[in-house]
Short mmCIF file of C-alpha atoms in Angstrom, two decimals:
data_model
loop_
_atom_site.label_atom_id
_atom_site.label_comp_id
_atom_site.label_asym_id
_atom_site.label_seq_id
_atom_site.Cartn_x
_atom_site.Cartn_y
_atom_site.Cartn_z
CA UNK H 155 142.13 8.15 -183.94
CA UNK H 156 143.11 4.85 -186.10
CA UNK H 157 145.68 2.53 -184.54
CA UNK H 158 147.23 1.35 -187.80
CA UNK H 159 148.45 3.06 -191.19
CA UNK H 160 145.79 3.92 -193.84
CA UNK H 161 146.34 0.78 -196.42
CA UNK H 162 145.53 -1.22 -193.24
CA UNK H 163 142.43 0.73 -192.18
CA UNK H 164 141.45 1.04 -195.64
CA UNK H 165 140.93 -3.24 -195.96
CA UNK H 166 139.19 -3.20 -192.38
CA UNK H 167 136.46 -0.67 -193.71
CA UNK H 168 136.42 -2.73 -197.00
CA UNK H 169 135.94 -6.20 -195.25
CA UNK H 170 133.51 -4.68 -192.88
CA UNK H 171 131.38 -4.36 -195.38
CA UNK H 172 130.58 -8.43 -196.64
CA UNK H 173 127.46 -9.58 -194.97
CA UNK H 174 128.41 -11.64 -192.05
CA UNK H 175 131.25 -8.76 -190.44
CA UNK H 176 130.82 -6.18 -188.85
CA UNK H 177 133.96 -3.72 -188.39
CA UNK H 178 134.64 -6.05 -185.35
CA UNK H 179 135.08 -9.01 -186.75
CA UNK H 180 137.04 -7.37 -190.03
CA UNK H 181 139.22 -5.87 -187.87
CA UNK H 182 139.91 -9.78 -186.47
CA UNK H 183 139.83 -11.37 -189.94
CA UNK H 184 142.67 -8.96 -190.89
CA UNK H 185 144.71 -9.75 -187.96
CA UNK H 186 144.65 -13.28 -189.24
CA UNK H 187 145.78 -11.84 -192.76
CA UNK H 188 148.19 -10.25 -191.35
CA UNK H 189 149.23 -12.84 -189.39
CA UNK H 190 149.33 -15.59 -192.11
CA UNK H 191 150.22 -13.12 -194.38
CA UNK H 192 152.17 -15.87 -197.00
CA UNK H 193 149.98 -18.27 -196.26
CA UNK H 194 146.39 -16.52 -196.53
CA UNK H 195 147.29 -12.33 -197.18
CA UNK H 196 148.90 -12.84 -200.42
CA UNK H 197 147.15 -15.53 -202.27
CA UNK H 198 143.98 -14.41 -200.72
CA UNK H 199 144.83 -10.57 -202.44
CA UNK H 200 145.80 -12.44 -206.30
CA UNK H 201 142.97 -14.73 -206.21
CA UNK H 202 140.94 -11.54 -205.38
CA UNK H 203 142.26 -9.07 -208.44
CA UNK H 204 142.17 -12.80 -210.44
CA UNK H 205 138.27 -12.69 -209.92
CA UNK H 206 137.74 -8.87 -210.16
CA UNK H 207 139.63 -9.29 -213.54
CA UNK H 208 137.75 -12.62 -214.99
CA UNK H 209 134.62 -12.82 -213.04
CA UNK H 210 131.46 -11.96 -215.64
CA UNK H 211 127.76 -13.10 -215.96
CA UNK H 212 127.09 -15.61 -218.41
CA UNK H 213 125.34 -13.63 -221.53
CA UNK H 214 122.63 -17.09 -221.78
CA UNK H 215 121.70 -18.24 -218.65
CA UNK H 216 122.77 -14.92 -216.57
CA UNK H 217 125.15 -17.32 -214.11
CA UNK H 218 128.00 -15.72 -212.78
CA UNK H 219 131.62 -17.09 -213.88
CA UNK H 220 135.18 -16.51 -215.32
CA UNK H 221 133.94 -17.70 -219.15
CA UNK H 222 131.19 -16.69 -221.21
CA UNK H 223 129.16 -19.15 -221.89
CA UNK H 224 129.84 -20.77 -218.01
CA UNK H 225 130.90 -23.55 -217.39
CA UNK H 226 126.95 -24.95 -216.95
CA UNK H 227 126.02 -23.77 -220.33
CA UNK H 228 128.31 -24.85 -222.47
CA UNK H 229 128.60 -28.18 -220.31
CA UNK H 230 127.76 -30.61 -223.36
CA UNK H 231 127.22 -33.49 -220.90
CA UNK H 232 123.77 -31.81 -219.32
CA UNK H 233 120.53 -32.38 -220.12
CA UNK H 234 120.33 -29.26 -222.95
CA UNK H 235 116.10 -28.98 -222.84
CA UNK H 236 115.43 -28.53 -219.46
CA UNK H 237 115.42 -25.22 -217.70
CA UNK H 238 115.29 -24.44 -214.17
CA UNK H 239 114.70 -21.19 -213.17
CA UNK H 240 115.82 -19.31 -210.50
CA UNK H 241 115.84 -16.19 -208.54
CA UNK H 242 119.41 -14.93 -208.46
CA UNK H 243 123.15 -16.97 -208.16
CA UNK H 244 123.10 -18.04 -205.18
CA UNK H 245 119.37 -20.19 -205.64
CA UNK H 246 121.34 -21.56 -208.65
CA UNK H 247 124.94 -22.65 -206.47
CA UNK H 248 122.43 -24.14 -203.66
CA UNK H 249 121.16 -26.73 -206.44
CA UNK H 250 124.52 -27.00 -207.61
CA UNK H 251 125.78 -28.45 -204.26
CA UNK H 252 122.69 -30.86 -204.00
CA UNK H 253 123.05 -31.70 -207.39
CA UNK H 254 120.02 -32.84 -207.92
CA UNK H 255 119.60 -31.20 -211.50
CA UNK H 256 121.48 -32.06 -213.98
CA UNK H 257 119.74 -29.05 -216.84
CA UNK H 258 120.67 -25.98 -217.34
CA UNK H 259 119.51 -22.99 -215.77
CA UNK H 260 117.93 -19.47 -216.06
CA UNK H 261 118.49 -16.78 -213.42
CA UNK H 262 116.29 -14.02 -213.32
CA UNK H 263 118.02 -11.79 -211.63
CA UNK H 264 115.18 -10.83 -209.07
CA UNK H 265 111.38 -10.92 -208.41
CA UNK H 266 108.54 -9.38 -209.17
CA UNK H 267 107.81 -6.70 -206.35
CA UNK H 268 105.04 -4.14 -206.48
CA UNK H 269 106.66 -2.35 -203.23
CA UNK H 270 110.18 -2.49 -205.15
CA UNK H 271 108.79 -1.54 -208.28
CA UNK H 272 110.14 -4.38 -210.13
CA UNK H 273 108.06 -5.15 -213.35
CA UNK H 274 108.75 -7.69 -215.59
CA UNK H 275 110.79 -5.94 -217.89
CA UNK H 276 113.39 -5.39 -215.17
CA UNK H 277 114.03 -9.17 -214.63
CA UNK H 278 115.42 -11.68 -217.50
CA UNK H 279 112.15 -13.28 -218.65
CA UNK H 280 111.94 -12.35 -222.38
CA UNK H 281 115.42 -13.59 -222.62
CA UNK H 282 113.18 -16.39 -221.08
CA UNK H 283 111.20 -17.14 -223.44
CA UNK H 284 113.37 -16.61 -226.00
CA UNK H 285 115.05 -19.42 -225.10
CA UNK H 286 112.51 -21.95 -225.05
CA UNK H 287 111.16 -21.09 -228.12
CA UNK H 288 114.76 -21.26 -230.07
CA UNK H 289 116.34 -23.78 -228.15
CA UNK H 290 113.65 -26.09 -228.31
CA UNK H 291 113.47 -26.51 -224.47
CA UNK H 292 110.86 -29.29 -223.89
CA UNK H 293 110.41 -28.51 -219.68
CA UNK H 294 110.49 -25.73 -217.58
CA UNK H 295 111.31 -25.76 -213.78
CA UNK H 296 109.96 -23.08 -212.05
CA UNK H 297 111.94 -23.14 -208.71
CA UNK H 298 111.20 -19.97 -207.12
CA UNK H 299 110.99 -19.36 -203.21
CA UNK H 300 107.99 -19.98 -202.02
CA UNK H 301 106.99 -16.30 -201.18
CA UNK H 302 104.12 -14.34 -202.34
CA UNK H 303 106.78 -12.34 -204.77
CA UNK H 304 108.64 -15.65 -205.88
CA UNK H 305 105.34 -17.45 -206.65
CA UNK H 306 103.43 -14.39 -208.15
CA UNK H 307 106.83 -14.38 -210.08
CA UNK H 308 105.90 -18.05 -211.39
CA UNK H 309 102.72 -17.72 -212.20
CA UNK H 310 103.71 -14.55 -214.28
CA UNK H 311 106.47 -16.82 -215.98
CA UNK H 312 103.85 -19.56 -216.71
CA UNK H 313 101.27 -17.56 -218.26
CA UNK H 314 104.22 -15.87 -220.32
CA UNK H 315 105.60 -19.16 -221.24
CA UNK H 316 101.58 -20.55 -222.34
CA UNK H 317 101.29 -21.50 -226.10
CA UNK H 318 104.46 -22.33 -226.40
CA UNK H 319 104.31 -25.79 -226.29
CA UNK H 320 106.76 -26.23 -222.91
CA UNK H 321 105.65 -28.57 -219.85
CA UNK H 322 105.76 -26.23 -216.56
CA UNK H 323 106.54 -27.62 -213.09
CA UNK H 324 107.47 -25.93 -210.07
CA UNK H 325 109.34 -27.45 -206.89
CA UNK H 326 106.61 -28.58 -204.13
CA UNK H 327 106.31 -26.63 -200.90
CA UNK H 328 105.78 -28.36 -197.56
CA UNK H 329 107.41 -30.22 -195.02
CA UNK H 330 111.25 -30.32 -194.75
CA UNK H 331 113.53 -33.63 -194.72
CA UNK H 332 113.73 -34.12 -191.22
CA UNK H 333 110.86 -31.82 -190.64
CA UNK H 334 108.31 -32.23 -187.65
CA UNK H 335 105.09 -31.53 -187.95
CA UNK H 336 104.99 -29.97 -184.25
CA UNK H 337 107.62 -27.58 -184.58
CA UNK H 338 106.40 -27.05 -188.29
CA UNK H 339 104.97 -23.26 -188.88
CA UNK H 340 101.67 -22.99 -189.79
CA UNK H 341 102.10 -21.35 -193.35
CA UNK H 342 103.87 -24.64 -194.48
CA UNK H 343 101.37 -26.71 -192.94
CA UNK H 344 98.71 -25.47 -194.25
CA UNK H 345 100.59 -25.07 -197.93
CA UNK H 346 101.86 -29.06 -197.43
CA UNK H 347 98.05 -29.70 -196.16
CA UNK H 348 96.70 -28.37 -199.62
CA UNK H 349 99.56 -29.85 -201.80
CA UNK H 350 98.99 -33.08 -200.83
CA UNK H 351 99.00 -35.84 -202.72
CA UNK H 352 97.88 -39.91 -203.38
CA UNK H 353 100.47 -41.94 -201.19
CA UNK P 83 105.03 3.72 -175.63
CA UNK P 84 103.88 0.29 -176.34
CA UNK P 85 100.39 -1.28 -177.86
CA UNK P 86 99.44 -4.52 -178.80
CA UNK P 87 96.98 -5.22 -182.01
CA UNK P 88 95.61 -7.16 -184.52
CA UNK P 89 97.42 -6.69 -187.52
CA UNK P 90 97.04 -8.32 -191.61
CA UNK P 91 100.78 -7.64 -193.12
CA UNK P 92 101.39 -5.63 -196.61
CA UNK P 93 104.83 -6.01 -196.66
CA UNK P 94 108.15 -6.97 -195.15
CA UNK P 95 111.47 -5.29 -196.35
CA UNK P 96 114.99 -6.85 -195.54
CA UNK P 97 116.58 -4.62 -193.49
CA UNK P 98 120.11 -4.99 -192.69
CA UNK P 99 121.32 -8.37 -192.57
CA UNK P 100 118.93 -10.10 -190.38
CA UNK P 101 115.63 -7.39 -190.13
CA UNK P 102 112.59 -6.40 -191.80
CA UNK P 103 110.78 -3.48 -191.61
CA UNK P 104 107.12 -5.03 -191.17
CA UNK P 105 104.18 -2.79 -192.69
CA UNK P 106 100.78 -4.11 -190.86
CA UNK P 107 97.57 -2.99 -191.71
CA UNK P 108 96.02 -2.52 -187.62
CA UNK P 109 92.64 -2.77 -186.56
CA UNK P 110 93.14 0.68 -183.79
CA UNK P 111 96.29 2.09 -185.27
CA UNK P 112 96.31 1.75 -188.95
CA UNK P 113 98.99 1.33 -191.39
CA UNK P 114 102.11 1.05 -189.11
CA UNK P 115 105.37 -0.02 -189.82
CA UNK P 116 108.22 -1.08 -187.32
CA UNK P 117 111.41 -2.86 -187.28
CA UNK P 118 111.47 -6.65 -186.39
CA UNK P 119 114.98 -8.00 -185.43
CA UNK P 120 115.17 -11.22 -187.03
CA UNK P 121 112.74 -10.69 -189.15
CA UNK P 122 114.50 -11.56 -192.28
CA UNK P 123 115.88 -15.40 -190.63
CA UNK P 124 114.63 -18.50 -191.31
CA UNK P 125 112.27 -18.61 -188.11
CA UNK P 126 110.27 -15.96 -188.82
CA UNK P 127 110.54 -14.96 -192.87
CA UNK P 128 107.87 -17.95 -193.24
CA UNK P 129 105.18 -15.64 -191.04
CA UNK P 130 105.73 -12.32 -192.39
CA UNK P 131 104.57 -12.91 -195.74
CA UNK P 132 101.97 -10.23 -197.28
CA UNK P 133 97.67 -11.30 -196.06
CA UNK P 134 98.91 -12.99 -192.72
CA UNK P 135 97.28 -11.93 -190.48
CA UNK P 136 99.30 -11.42 -186.80
CA UNK P 137 99.01 -10.59 -183.49
CA UNK P 138 101.22 -7.67 -182.56
CA UNK P 139 103.33 -5.81 -180.10
CA UNK P 140 105.10 -2.46 -180.57
CA UNK P 141 106.78 -0.82 -178.32
CA UNK P 142 109.28 2.42 -178.90
CA UNK P 143 111.07 5.36 -176.96
CA UNK P 144 108.95 7.63 -178.97
CA UNK P 145 105.46 7.70 -180.95
CA UNK P 146 107.17 9.37 -183.69
CA UNK P 147 109.98 6.47 -183.69
CA UNK P 148 109.63 3.29 -186.02
CA UNK P 149 109.57 1.36 -182.47
CA UNK P 150 109.82 -3.02 -182.97
CA UNK P 151 107.08 -5.23 -183.55
CA UNK P 152 107.19 -8.41 -182.09
CA UNK P 153 104.22 -10.70 -183.73
CA UNK P 154 102.53 -13.69 -183.03
CA UNK P 155 101.29 -15.37 -186.17
CA UNK P 156 97.30 -15.88 -186.20
CA UNK P 157 95.82 -16.60 -189.63
CA UNK P 158 98.41 -17.99 -192.39
CA UNK P 159 96.67 -16.98 -195.39
CA UNK P 160 100.03 -16.52 -197.85
CA UNK P 161 100.64 -19.73 -198.05
CA UNK P 162 97.09 -20.86 -198.81
CA UNK P 163 96.61 -18.90 -201.92
CA UNK P 164 100.34 -19.63 -203.27
CA UNK P 165 98.55 -22.33 -205.16
CA UNK P 166 96.87 -19.82 -207.25
CA UNK P 167 97.61 -17.75 -209.45
CA UNK P 168 94.48 -15.60 -209.94
CA UNK P 169 94.34 -15.59 -205.85
CA UNK P 170 97.78 -14.88 -205.46
CA UNK P 171 97.53 -11.62 -208.23
CA UNK P 172 94.65 -10.51 -206.03
CA UNK P 173 96.31 -11.28 -202.46
CA UNK P 174 99.65 -8.91 -203.91
CA UNK P 175 97.41 -6.17 -205.91
CA UNK P 176 95.03 -5.94 -202.46
CA UNK P 177 98.54 -5.07 -200.42
CA UNK P 178 99.91 -2.77 -202.80
CA UNK P 179 96.72 -0.87 -203.27
CA UNK P 180 96.15 -0.54 -199.03
CA UNK P 181 99.98 0.88 -199.31
CA UNK P 182 98.22 4.38 -199.88
CA UNK P 183 96.02 4.36 -196.06
CA UNK P 184 97.49 7.10 -194.83
CA UNK P 185 100.31 5.48 -192.05
CA UNK P 186 98.87 5.61 -188.35
CA UNK P 187 95.62 6.63 -189.33
CA UNK P 188 92.47 4.24 -187.76
CA UNK P 189 90.30 2.66 -190.35
CA UNK P 190 88.57 0.07 -188.53
CA UNK P 191 86.02 -0.42 -191.02
CA UNK P 192 88.48 -0.73 -193.79
CA UNK P 193 90.46 -3.34 -192.08
CA UNK P 194 87.38 -5.42 -191.95
CA UNK P 195 86.28 -5.08 -194.82
CA UNK P 196 90.36 -5.86 -196.51
CA UNK P 197 90.37 -9.11 -193.85
CA UNK P 198 86.93 -10.06 -194.79
CA UNK P 199 88.87 -9.46 -198.91
CA UNK P 200 91.13 -11.49 -197.97
CA UNK P 201 89.20 -14.32 -196.22
CA UNK P 202 86.84 -14.73 -199.41
CA UNK P 203 90.27 -15.32 -201.82
CA UNK P 204 89.90 -18.91 -202.10
CA UNK P 205 86.82 -18.48 -204.22
CA UNK P 206 87.40 -16.72 -207.49
CA UNK P 207 83.88 -16.68 -208.09
CA UNK P 208 83.32 -13.86 -205.31
CA UNK P 209 86.35 -11.73 -204.19
CA UNK P 210 86.62 -10.26 -207.52
CA UNK P 211 83.91 -8.07 -206.57
CA UNK P 212 84.50 -8.14 -203.07
CA UNK P 213 87.40 -6.75 -204.09
CA UNK P 214 85.75 -3.68 -206.14
CA UNK P 215 83.80 -3.30 -203.34
CA UNK P 216 86.28 -2.68 -200.58
CA UNK P 217 87.84 -0.50 -203.13
CA UNK P 218 84.82 1.89 -203.22
CA UNK P 219 84.94 1.57 -199.22
CA UNK P 220 88.89 2.70 -199.27
CA UNK P 221 87.89 6.06 -201.38
CA UNK P 222 84.72 6.85 -199.40
CA UNK P 223 87.07 6.45 -196.19
CA UNK P 224 89.67 8.53 -197.16
CA UNK P 225 87.24 11.14 -198.58
CA UNK P 226 86.87 10.69 -201.95
CA UNK P 227 83.40 8.43 -202.04
CA UNK P 228 81.72 8.19 -205.45
CA UNK P 229 78.38 9.58 -205.22
CA UNK P 230 75.95 6.63 -206.22
CA UNK P 231 72.30 7.54 -204.50
CA UNK P 232 71.54 9.78 -207.22
CA UNK P 233 72.05 11.33 -210.77
CA UNK P 234 74.23 13.77 -210.51
CA UNK P 235 72.58 15.61 -213.43
CA UNK P 236 68.34 15.46 -212.93
CA UNK P 237 68.54 14.48 -209.16
CA UNK P 238 67.05 11.15 -210.35
CA UNK P 239 67.20 8.35 -208.28
CA UNK P 240 65.84 6.04 -210.95
CA UNK P 241 67.45 4.53 -213.53
CA UNK P 242 71.28 4.91 -212.67
CA UNK P 243 73.15 3.30 -215.31
CA UNK P 244 76.16 5.12 -215.75
CA UNK P 245 79.01 6.96 -213.60
CA UNK P 246 80.99 10.18 -214.87
CA UNK P 247 84.89 10.08 -214.73
CA UNK P 248 84.72 13.73 -213.74
CA UNK P 249 82.86 14.01 -210.50
CA UNK P 250 82.52 9.79 -209.22
CA UNK P 251 78.68 10.91 -209.73
CA UNK P 252 76.03 8.70 -211.20
CA UNK P 253 73.92 9.53 -214.21
CA UNK P 254 70.98 8.08 -215.25
CA UNK P 255 70.01 6.29 -218.42
CA UNK P 256 68.39 9.42 -219.91
CA UNK P 257 70.51 12.08 -219.08
CA UNK P 258 73.88 9.76 -219.83
CA UNK P 259 73.25 8.38 -223.25
CA UNK P 260 73.69 11.19 -225.45
CA UNK P 261 77.39 10.92 -223.69
CA UNK P 262 77.63 7.08 -222.93
CA UNK P 263 81.46 6.74 -225.03
CA UNK P 264 82.52 9.34 -222.05
CA UNK P 265 80.73 7.90 -219.18
CA UNK P 266 81.29 4.78 -217.57
CA UNK P 267 78.93 2.34 -217.23
CA UNK P 268 77.44 1.64 -213.99
CA UNK P 269 77.50 -2.21 -212.61
CA UNK P 270 74.14 -2.46 -210.49
CA UNK P 271 76.30 -4.76 -207.86
CA UNK P 272 77.82 -1.13 -206.88
CA UNK P 273 74.11 0.03 -205.94
CA UNK P 274 72.87 -2.44 -203.50
CA UNK P 275 72.82 -5.83 -205.30
CA UNK P 276 74.86 -8.79 -203.65
CA UNK P 277 78.66 -8.81 -204.86
CA UNK P 278 78.05 -12.36 -205.82
CA UNK P 279 75.42 -11.12 -208.04
CA UNK P 280 78.02 -9.49 -210.30
CA UNK P 281 78.59 -10.72 -213.71
CA UNK P 282 82.55 -11.27 -214.66
CA UNK P 283 81.58 -7.98 -217.44
CA UNK P 284 80.22 -6.68 -213.99
CA UNK P 285 83.26 -7.19 -212.35
CA UNK P 286 85.83 -5.81 -214.71
CA UNK P 287 83.58 -2.63 -215.31
CA UNK P 288 84.15 -1.96 -211.72
CA UNK P 289 87.79 -2.70 -211.99
CA UNK P 290 88.10 -0.07 -214.80
CA UNK P 291 85.81 2.62 -212.35
CA UNK P 292 87.69 1.89 -209.00
CA UNK P 293 91.09 2.01 -210.84
CA UNK P 294 90.59 5.44 -212.87
CA UNK P 295 89.05 6.92 -209.47
CA UNK P 296 92.09 5.21 -206.98
CA UNK P 297 94.76 6.68 -209.38
CA UNK P 298 93.04 9.96 -209.79
CA UNK P 299 92.40 11.06 -206.36
CA UNK P 300 94.81 8.89 -203.92
CA UNK P 301 97.89 7.32 -206.58
CA UNK P 302 98.38 10.56 -208.68
CA UNK P 303 98.05 13.12 -205.99
CA UNK P 304 101.11 11.74 -204.03
CA UNK P 305 103.26 11.25 -207.31
CA UNK P 306 102.63 7.76 -207.60
CA UNK P 307 101.23 5.46 -210.22
CA UNK P 308 98.21 2.77 -209.68
CA UNK P 309 100.55 -0.24 -208.34
CA UNK P 310 101.62 -2.69 -211.05
CA UNK P 311 100.11 -5.49 -209.17
CA UNK P 312 96.60 -3.64 -209.97
CA UNK P 313 96.86 -3.24 -213.16
CA UNK P 314 98.08 -6.70 -214.04
CA UNK P 315 94.42 -7.83 -212.44
CA UNK P 316 92.38 -5.64 -213.85
CA UNK P 317 93.36 -6.71 -217.18
CA UNK P 318 93.28 -10.75 -215.74
CA UNK P 319 89.73 -10.02 -214.48
CA UNK P 320 88.75 -8.68 -218.09
CA UNK P 321 90.50 -11.12 -220.07
CA UNK P 322 88.86 -13.63 -217.88
CA UNK P 323 85.10 -11.73 -218.32
CA UNK P 324 86.04 -12.06 -222.17
CA UNK P 325 86.60 -15.92 -222.14
CA UNK P 326 83.67 -16.50 -220.37
CA UNK P 327 81.38 -13.77 -222.86
CA UNK P 328 82.89 -16.39 -225.52
#
């Protein structure tokens, strides 16, 4: 039997569907929100309503923003001829956090997966080829995850872009910064050894 | 219920926030699924890539339960093959095709062939022919073997140069010539010659033949199609054979 009103129960139920939250932690979060009703709950409700109203997918790159084209695509200071291809918006955000890429992005929306029946037509690969062709892109950086599906997708894109006169590069695989060889898994070590380069 | 066995990862799907459903092709227990707790987490994800060999320990309260796996990496193949597009394509296709093997049915010979196939995948001159032979073995093991020992029409054992797409039997030159447009050409490496002796053209034809029979006998009856990864691989092999021919 619920111990609170239906409005609060519903809030708990919805929050418990978020990643990292179960029913118990959602209940704790809701209690905290109610305790700080003025400073937390009300502004959160306004922010969520705003986001729900304005959030959209960028029609050029597939990023999530509140404007279309997104802030990255409409930023004139960004290098327009370098394109970084990522699997998901979360990967784009990770690269932006690191501040290592000053060009533009293209979000595929997933990877090719034989198991899940995801084929090239289910991803934003056609629009990538179109962008490369029409926008004078000089370099495409494939920043896919180092998984079998991620790399299969990277190789597929390489094939698709062949003949368009664009340089294709991909992120290195191997020892992470601060990583100790003794603690690395065998697969990473094998990939690092295979991708070694002159020093 | 519990057992220990060695197995090759066919797939690992995320389950919940941090778990993964692991599909292993094991030596003694066949294709077998199980839950790996924390399998989608940073610690395990690099090991749980298709093609890697594991020492697996499966446990469940009842044998029909999904059960849980704990596993230790024995041989990392995925990391080594990721560099090469053709090998990676072969790995994805092999794992996708192996997904048709019935669950929990031991096929040790097929397992050993699969292991051999994956171990040759760093040699692009050999593994495509081994792949075709493994698929022939798969058809044979699951009860749909092709009869390549004698002519389906005359019984002759000599000059076998075609395969009937209907019966899967070999056909001699004499009996098959009038219908050759409707028959597959029989690559000689499928009837005895070593896999290494196969020409790129032979291998491409081999992929066409096994693809046809896999689709007809194994995939279509289960309401499935030949996996996209397998179709793309056959196309790539064909393109390579054309490039060599020119």
